[in-house]
Amino acid sequence: MNGSFQFLTRTKWWAVPLIWLPVVCWCLNTSIQMGHTVPEVALMVVAGIFIWTLVEYVLHRYLFHIDTKSYWTNTAHYLLHGCHHKHPMDGLRLVFPPTAAAILCYPFWNFVKLFTTTTTTPGVFGGGLLGYVIYDCTHYYLHHAQPSSDPAKYLKKYHLNHHFRIQNKGFGITSTLWDHVFGTLPSTKTADKSS
């Protein structure tokens, strides 16, 4: 791969919470400053995290696992996700680079605005951004930790099954919810064989 793009695919895991948690706090504080109570903002956070789980699934299934045909789309795919599948234990390729995440914030903000009010948009967006931070930290953990109990042990088995056995199923990272909903849950037999 072209060395000038190499930096775009490599990120230390701790950069994600370091960069994005202050933004999450700013968003939540903005909704509070606009007149919402802490319990109301907490509900916005839950809604945002729920929305994030769907975005996580859709991105992973339809963008990160897209069929590509040309040199440029192959290169873009490799930069987005292919390098992660080629090097699944590379600790610098397990979280989404902040530059790419920042670019995706704009459409995510506009998506959230479609069904929120002016005062709830920051809180729901902040919840979604918190969901993203949880997703990236969970993804790193699933690749590098040795969890001994559920749900982390189950999620690790589930995710590594996606990497090493059946890449066209199991697109959820932080949850299997949307794999259940959209019928992309790997069969129990396949998941059991990977343990």
PDB file of C-alpha atoms in Angstrom:
ATOM      1  CA  MET A   1       0.000   0.000   0.000  1.00  0.00           C
ATOM      2  CA  ASN A   2       1.153   3.543  -0.711  1.00  0.00           C
ATOM      3  CA  GLY A   3       3.127   4.746   2.320  1.00  0.00           C
ATOM      4  CA  SER A   4       1.563   8.201   2.218  1.00  0.00           C
ATOM      5  CA  PHE A   5      -1.812   6.663   3.124  1.00  0.00           C
ATOM      6  CA  GLN A   6      -0.373   4.302   5.753  1.00  0.00           C
ATOM      7  CA  PHE A   7      -0.847   6.830   8.584  1.00  0.00           C
ATOM      8  CA  LEU A   8      -4.579   6.976   7.839  1.00  0.00           C
ATOM      9  CA  THR A   9      -4.994   3.323   8.803  1.00  0.00           C
ATOM     10  CA  ARG A  10      -3.033   3.328  12.057  1.00  0.00           C
ATOM     11  CA  THR A  11      -4.334   4.622  15.380  1.00  0.00           C
ATOM     12  CA  LYS A  12      -3.534   3.830  19.004  1.00  0.00           C
ATOM     13  CA  TRP A  13      -6.684   2.686  20.834  1.00  0.00           C
ATOM     14  CA  TRP A  14      -6.446   5.357  23.535  1.00  0.00           C
ATOM     15  CA  ALA A  15      -6.636   8.144  20.955  1.00  0.00           C
ATOM     16  CA  VAL A  16     -10.345   7.438  20.467  1.00  0.00           C
ATOM     17  CA  PRO A  17     -11.514   8.162  24.038  1.00  0.00           C
ATOM     18  CA  LEU A  18      -8.915  10.932  24.423  1.00  0.00           C
ATOM     19  CA  ILE A  19     -10.236  12.792  21.374  1.00  0.00           C
ATOM     20  CA  TRP A  20     -13.955  11.980  21.467  1.00  0.00           C
ATOM     21  CA  LEU A  21     -14.963  11.855  25.153  1.00  0.00           C
ATOM     22  CA  PRO A  22     -14.496  15.642  25.542  1.00  0.00           C
ATOM     23  CA  VAL A  23     -16.745  16.098  22.490  1.00  0.00           C
ATOM     24  CA  VAL A  24     -19.321  13.756  24.058  1.00  0.00           C
ATOM     25  CA  CYS A  25     -19.239  15.820  27.269  1.00  0.00           C
ATOM     26  CA  TRP A  26     -19.614  19.062  25.300  1.00  0.00           C
ATOM     27  CA  CYS A  27     -22.634  17.665  23.444  1.00  0.00           C
ATOM     28  CA  LEU A  28     -24.349  16.472  26.618  1.00  0.00           C
ATOM     29  CA  ASN A  29     -23.610  19.740  28.391  1.00  0.00           C
ATOM     30  CA  THR A  30     -25.044  21.631  25.413  1.00  0.00           C
ATOM     31  CA  SER A  31     -28.392  19.828  25.781  1.00  0.00           C
ATOM     32  CA  ILE A  32     -28.346  20.575  29.520  1.00  0.00           C
ATOM     33  CA  GLN A  33     -27.553  24.241  28.853  1.00  0.00           C
ATOM     34  CA  MET A  34     -30.501  24.292  26.426  1.00  0.00           C
ATOM     35  CA  GLY A  35     -32.837  23.404  29.303  1.00  0.00           C
ATOM     36  CA  HIS A  36     -32.893  19.610  29.584  1.00  0.00           C
ATOM     37  CA  THR A  37     -32.493  17.814  32.885  1.00  0.00           C
ATOM     38  CA  VAL A  38     -29.788  15.243  33.543  1.00  0.00           C
ATOM     39  CA  PRO A  39     -32.329  12.349  33.438  1.00  0.00           C
ATOM     40  CA  GLU A  40     -33.609  13.635  30.071  1.00  0.00           C
ATOM     41  CA  VAL A  41     -30.069  13.812  28.713  1.00  0.00           C
ATOM     42  CA  ALA A  42     -29.404  10.305  30.054  1.00  0.00           C
ATOM     43  CA  LEU A  43     -32.334   9.082  27.916  1.00  0.00           C
ATOM     44  CA  MET A  44     -30.860  10.914  24.937  1.00  0.00           C
ATOM     45  CA  VAL A  45     -27.567   9.093  25.545  1.00  0.00           C
ATOM     46  CA  VAL A  46     -29.353   5.727  25.600  1.00  0.00           C
ATOM     47  CA  ALA A  47     -31.156   6.635  22.358  1.00  0.00           C
ATOM     48  CA  GLY A  48     -27.870   7.725  20.779  1.00  0.00           C
ATOM     49  CA  ILE A  49     -26.093   4.515  21.777  1.00  0.00           C
ATOM     50  CA  PHE A  50     -28.993   2.484  20.367  1.00  0.00           C
ATOM     51  CA  ILE A  51     -28.802   4.413  17.075  1.00  0.00           C
ATOM     52  CA  TRP A  52     -25.035   3.894  17.033  1.00  0.00           C
ATOM     53  CA  THR A  53     -25.451   0.108  17.246  1.00  0.00           C
ATOM     54  CA  LEU A  54     -27.475   0.237  14.024  1.00  0.00           C
ATOM     55  CA  VAL A  55     -24.939   2.556  12.346  1.00  0.00           C
ATOM     56  CA  GLU A  56     -22.137   0.219  13.480  1.00  0.00           C
ATOM     57  CA  TYR A  57     -23.920  -2.753  11.906  1.00  0.00           C
ATOM     58  CA  VAL A  58     -24.775  -0.946   8.645  1.00  0.00           C
ATOM     59  CA  LEU A  59     -21.246   0.437   8.198  1.00  0.00           C
ATOM     60  CA  HIS A  60     -19.640  -2.915   8.926  1.00  0.00           C
ATOM     61  CA  ARG A  61     -21.962  -4.904   6.703  1.00  0.00           C
ATOM     62  CA  TYR A  62     -22.506  -2.601   3.734  1.00  0.00           C
ATOM     63  CA  LEU A  63     -19.424  -0.361   3.613  1.00  0.00           C
ATOM     64  CA  PHE A  64     -16.627  -2.359   5.225  1.00  0.00           C
ATOM     65  CA  HIS A  65     -17.601  -5.581   3.428  1.00  0.00           C
ATOM     66  CA  ILE A  66     -18.557  -4.103   0.064  1.00  0.00           C
ATOM     67  CA  ASP A  67     -17.559  -5.964  -3.108  1.00  0.00           C
ATOM     68  CA  THR A  68     -15.059  -3.864  -5.025  1.00  0.00           C
ATOM     69  CA  LYS A  69     -14.002  -4.143  -8.656  1.00  0.00           C
ATOM     70  CA  SER A  70     -11.580  -1.339  -9.551  1.00  0.00           C
ATOM     71  CA  TYR A  71      -8.132  -0.384  -8.321  1.00  0.00           C
ATOM     72  CA  TRP A  72      -9.419   2.750  -6.562  1.00  0.00           C
ATOM     73  CA  THR A  73     -12.351   1.054  -4.841  1.00  0.00           C
ATOM     74  CA  ASN A  74     -10.078  -1.844  -3.819  1.00  0.00           C
ATOM     75  CA  THR A  75      -7.606   0.662  -2.374  1.00  0.00           C
ATOM     76  CA  ALA A  76     -10.343   2.589  -0.542  1.00  0.00           C
ATOM     77  CA  HIS A  77     -11.770  -0.657   0.841  1.00  0.00           C
ATOM     78  CA  TYR A  78      -8.345  -1.799   1.970  1.00  0.00           C
ATOM     79  CA  LEU A  79      -7.783   1.499   3.773  1.00  0.00           C
ATOM     80  CA  LEU A  80     -11.237   1.388   5.410  1.00  0.00           C
ATOM     81  CA  HIS A  81     -11.381  -2.223   6.541  1.00  0.00           C
ATOM     82  CA  GLY A  82      -9.425  -4.676   4.404  1.00  0.00           C
ATOM     83  CA  CYS A  83      -6.154  -3.987   6.211  1.00  0.00           C
ATOM     84  CA  HIS A  84      -7.887  -4.880   9.467  1.00  0.00           C
ATOM     85  CA  HIS A  85      -8.975  -8.264   8.123  1.00  0.00           C
ATOM     86  CA  LYS A  86      -5.509  -8.839   6.640  1.00  0.00           C
ATOM     87  CA  HIS A  87      -3.832  -7.918   9.952  1.00  0.00           C
ATOM     88  CA  PRO A  88      -6.504  -8.618  12.608  1.00  0.00           C
ATOM     89  CA  MET A  89      -4.100  -8.582  15.538  1.00  0.00           C
ATOM     90  CA  ASP A  90      -2.284  -5.372  14.559  1.00  0.00           C
ATOM     91  CA  GLY A  91      -2.967  -3.141  17.554  1.00  0.00           C
ATOM     92  CA  LEU A  92      -2.712  -0.004  15.414  1.00  0.00           C
ATOM     93  CA  ARG A  93      -5.429  -1.116  12.991  1.00  0.00           C
ATOM     94  CA  LEU A  94      -8.215  -1.991  15.399  1.00  0.00           C
ATOM     95  CA  VAL A  95      -9.861   1.375  15.931  1.00  0.00           C
ATOM     96  CA  PHE A  96     -11.323   3.769  13.409  1.00  0.00           C
ATOM     97  CA  PRO A  97      -8.883   6.631  12.744  1.00  0.00           C
ATOM     98  CA  PRO A  98     -10.035   9.984  14.162  1.00  0.00           C
ATOM     99  CA  THR A  99      -9.826  11.723  10.773  1.00  0.00           C
ATOM    100  CA  ALA A 100     -12.255   9.253   9.218  1.00  0.00           C
ATOM    101  CA  ALA A 101     -14.508   9.402  12.291  1.00  0.00           C
ATOM    102  CA  ALA A 102     -14.555  13.203  12.116  1.00  0.00           C
ATOM    103  CA  ILE A 103     -15.663  13.051   8.480  1.00  0.00           C
ATOM    104  CA  LEU A 104     -18.495  10.663   9.420  1.00  0.00           C
ATOM    105  CA  CYS A 105     -19.652  12.951  12.247  1.00  0.00           C
ATOM    106  CA  TYR A 106     -21.232  15.368   9.764  1.00  0.00           C
ATOM    107  CA  PRO A 107     -23.635  12.859   8.154  1.00  0.00           C
ATOM    108  CA  PHE A 108     -24.316  11.269  11.563  1.00  0.00           C
ATOM    109  CA  TRP A 109     -25.224  14.692  13.034  1.00  0.00           C
ATOM    110  CA  ASN A 110     -27.557  15.341  10.083  1.00  0.00           C
ATOM    111  CA  PHE A 111     -29.091  11.880  10.427  1.00  0.00           C
ATOM    112  CA  VAL A 112     -29.804  12.505  14.123  1.00  0.00           C
ATOM    113  CA  LYS A 113     -31.317  15.929  13.267  1.00  0.00           C
ATOM    114  CA  LEU A 114     -33.930  14.178  11.103  1.00  0.00           C
ATOM    115  CA  PHE A 115     -35.813  12.888  14.160  1.00  0.00           C
ATOM    116  CA  THR A 116     -34.719  15.132  17.044  1.00  0.00           C
ATOM    117  CA  THR A 117     -35.359  18.710  18.089  1.00  0.00           C
ATOM    118  CA  THR A 118     -32.766  21.467  18.148  1.00  0.00           C
ATOM    119  CA  THR A 119     -32.218  20.959  21.888  1.00  0.00           C
ATOM    120  CA  THR A 120     -32.104  17.156  21.826  1.00  0.00           C
ATOM    121  CA  THR A 121     -29.816  16.795  18.786  1.00  0.00           C
ATOM    122  CA  PRO A 122     -26.597  17.428  20.773  1.00  0.00           C
ATOM    123  CA  GLY A 123     -27.575  14.929  23.503  1.00  0.00           C
ATOM    124  CA  VAL A 124     -28.571  12.161  21.088  1.00  0.00           C
ATOM    125  CA  PHE A 125     -25.515  12.841  18.916  1.00  0.00           C
ATOM    126  CA  GLY A 126     -23.329  12.763  22.039  1.00  0.00           C
ATOM    127  CA  GLY A 127     -24.869   9.419  22.976  1.00  0.00           C
ATOM    128  CA  GLY A 128     -24.128   8.100  19.498  1.00  0.00           C
ATOM    129  CA  LEU A 129     -20.570   9.353  19.741  1.00  0.00           C
ATOM    130  CA  LEU A 130     -20.256   7.651  23.125  1.00  0.00           C
ATOM    131  CA  GLY A 131     -21.538   4.482  21.429  1.00  0.00           C
ATOM    132  CA  TYR A 132     -18.752   4.873  18.876  1.00  0.00           C
ATOM    133  CA  VAL A 133     -16.125   5.213  21.634  1.00  0.00           C
ATOM    134  CA  ILE A 134     -17.530   2.115  23.360  1.00  0.00           C
ATOM    135  CA  TYR A 135     -17.489   0.280  20.025  1.00  0.00           C
ATOM    136  CA  ASP A 136     -13.861   1.100  19.243  1.00  0.00           C
ATOM    137  CA  CYS A 137     -12.617   0.320  22.764  1.00  0.00           C
ATOM    138  CA  THR A 138     -14.639  -2.922  22.772  1.00  0.00           C
ATOM    139  CA  HIS A 139     -13.228  -3.876  19.376  1.00  0.00           C
ATOM    140  CA  TYR A 140      -9.670  -3.361  20.591  1.00  0.00           C
ATOM    141  CA  TYR A 141     -10.423  -5.316  23.775  1.00  0.00           C
ATOM    142  CA  LEU A 142     -11.945  -8.243  21.862  1.00  0.00           C
ATOM    143  CA  HIS A 143      -8.783  -8.597  19.795  1.00  0.00           C
ATOM    144  CA  HIS A 144      -6.213  -8.208  22.566  1.00  0.00           C
ATOM    145  CA  ALA A 145      -7.755  -9.276  25.869  1.00  0.00           C
ATOM    146  CA  GLN A 146      -8.536 -12.730  27.166  1.00  0.00           C
ATOM    147  CA  PRO A 147     -11.950 -12.252  28.797  1.00  0.00           C
ATOM    148  CA  SER A 148     -12.902 -15.033  31.183  1.00  0.00           C
ATOM    149  CA  SER A 149     -16.607 -14.321  31.556  1.00  0.00           C
ATOM    150  CA  ASP A 150     -19.614 -13.251  29.522  1.00  0.00           C
ATOM    151  CA  PRO A 151     -20.638 -11.040  27.855  1.00  0.00           C
ATOM    152  CA  ALA A 152     -17.052 -10.187  26.798  1.00  0.00           C
ATOM    153  CA  LYS A 153     -16.036 -13.830  26.338  1.00  0.00           C
ATOM    154  CA  TYR A 154     -19.070 -14.454  24.122  1.00  0.00           C
ATOM    155  CA  LEU A 155     -18.484 -11.263  22.085  1.00  0.00           C
ATOM    156  CA  LYS A 156     -14.814 -12.176  21.532  1.00  0.00           C
ATOM    157  CA  LYS A 157     -15.774 -15.638  20.282  1.00  0.00           C
ATOM    158  CA  TYR A 158     -18.491 -14.089  18.121  1.00  0.00           C
ATOM    159  CA  HIS A 159     -16.200 -11.461  16.593  1.00  0.00           C
ATOM    160  CA  LEU A 160     -13.262 -13.775  15.958  1.00  0.00           C
ATOM    161  CA  ASN A 161     -15.721 -16.166  14.293  1.00  0.00           C
ATOM    162  CA  HIS A 162     -16.485 -13.285  11.889  1.00  0.00           C
ATOM    163  CA  HIS A 163     -12.777 -12.778  11.224  1.00  0.00           C
ATOM    164  CA  PHE A 164     -11.612 -16.336  10.811  1.00  0.00           C
ATOM    165  CA  ARG A 165     -14.594 -18.494   9.832  1.00  0.00           C
ATOM    166  CA  ILE A 166     -17.596 -16.743   8.304  1.00  0.00           C
ATOM    167  CA  GLN A 167     -16.957 -13.175   7.173  1.00  0.00           C
ATOM    168  CA  ASN A 168     -20.390 -12.639   5.603  1.00  0.00           C
ATOM    169  CA  LYS A 169     -22.187 -12.886   8.964  1.00  0.00           C
ATOM    170  CA  GLY A 170     -21.735 -11.508  12.467  1.00  0.00           C
ATOM    171  CA  PHE A 171     -21.383  -7.784  11.690  1.00  0.00           C
ATOM    172  CA  GLY A 172     -22.185  -6.535  15.186  1.00  0.00           C
ATOM    173  CA  ILE A 173     -19.211  -5.758  17.405  1.00  0.00           C
ATOM    174  CA  THR A 174     -20.738  -4.413  20.603  1.00  0.00           C
ATOM    175  CA  SER A 175     -23.999  -6.328  20.192  1.00  0.00           C
ATOM    176  CA  THR A 176     -25.549  -9.154  18.188  1.00  0.00           C
ATOM    177  CA  LEU A 177     -28.932  -7.357  18.137  1.00  0.00           C
ATOM    178  CA  TRP A 178     -28.917  -6.274  14.492  1.00  0.00           C
ATOM    179  CA  ASP A 179     -27.499  -9.620  13.319  1.00  0.00           C
ATOM    180  CA  HIS A 180     -30.617 -11.167  14.895  1.00  0.00           C
ATOM    181  CA  VAL A 181     -32.905  -8.574  13.297  1.00  0.00           C
ATOM    182  CA  PHE A 182     -31.408  -8.788   9.789  1.00  0.00           C
ATOM    183  CA  GLY A 183     -30.709 -12.533   9.705  1.00  0.00           C
ATOM    184  CA  THR A 184     -26.922 -12.338   9.655  1.00  0.00           C
ATOM    185  CA  LEU A 185     -26.387 -14.202  12.892  1.00  0.00           C
ATOM    186  CA  PRO A 186     -23.933 -17.061  12.273  1.00  0.00           C
ATOM    187  CA  SER A 187     -25.346 -20.485  12.998  1.00  0.00           C
ATOM    188  CA  THR A 188     -24.766 -21.823  16.488  1.00  0.00           C
ATOM    189  CA  LYS A 189     -22.934 -24.813  15.018  1.00  0.00           C
ATOM    190  CA  THR A 190     -20.426 -22.532  13.246  1.00  0.00           C
ATOM    191  CA  ALA A 191     -19.964 -20.387  16.346  1.00  0.00           C
ATOM    192  CA  ASP A 192     -19.439 -23.484  18.504  1.00  0.00           C
ATOM    193  CA  LYS A 193     -16.742 -24.841  16.158  1.00  0.00           C
ATOM    194  CA  SER A 194     -14.685 -21.671  16.566  1.00  0.00           C
ATOM    195  CA  SER A 195     -14.181 -22.094  20.307  1.00  0.00           C
TER     196      SER A 195
END
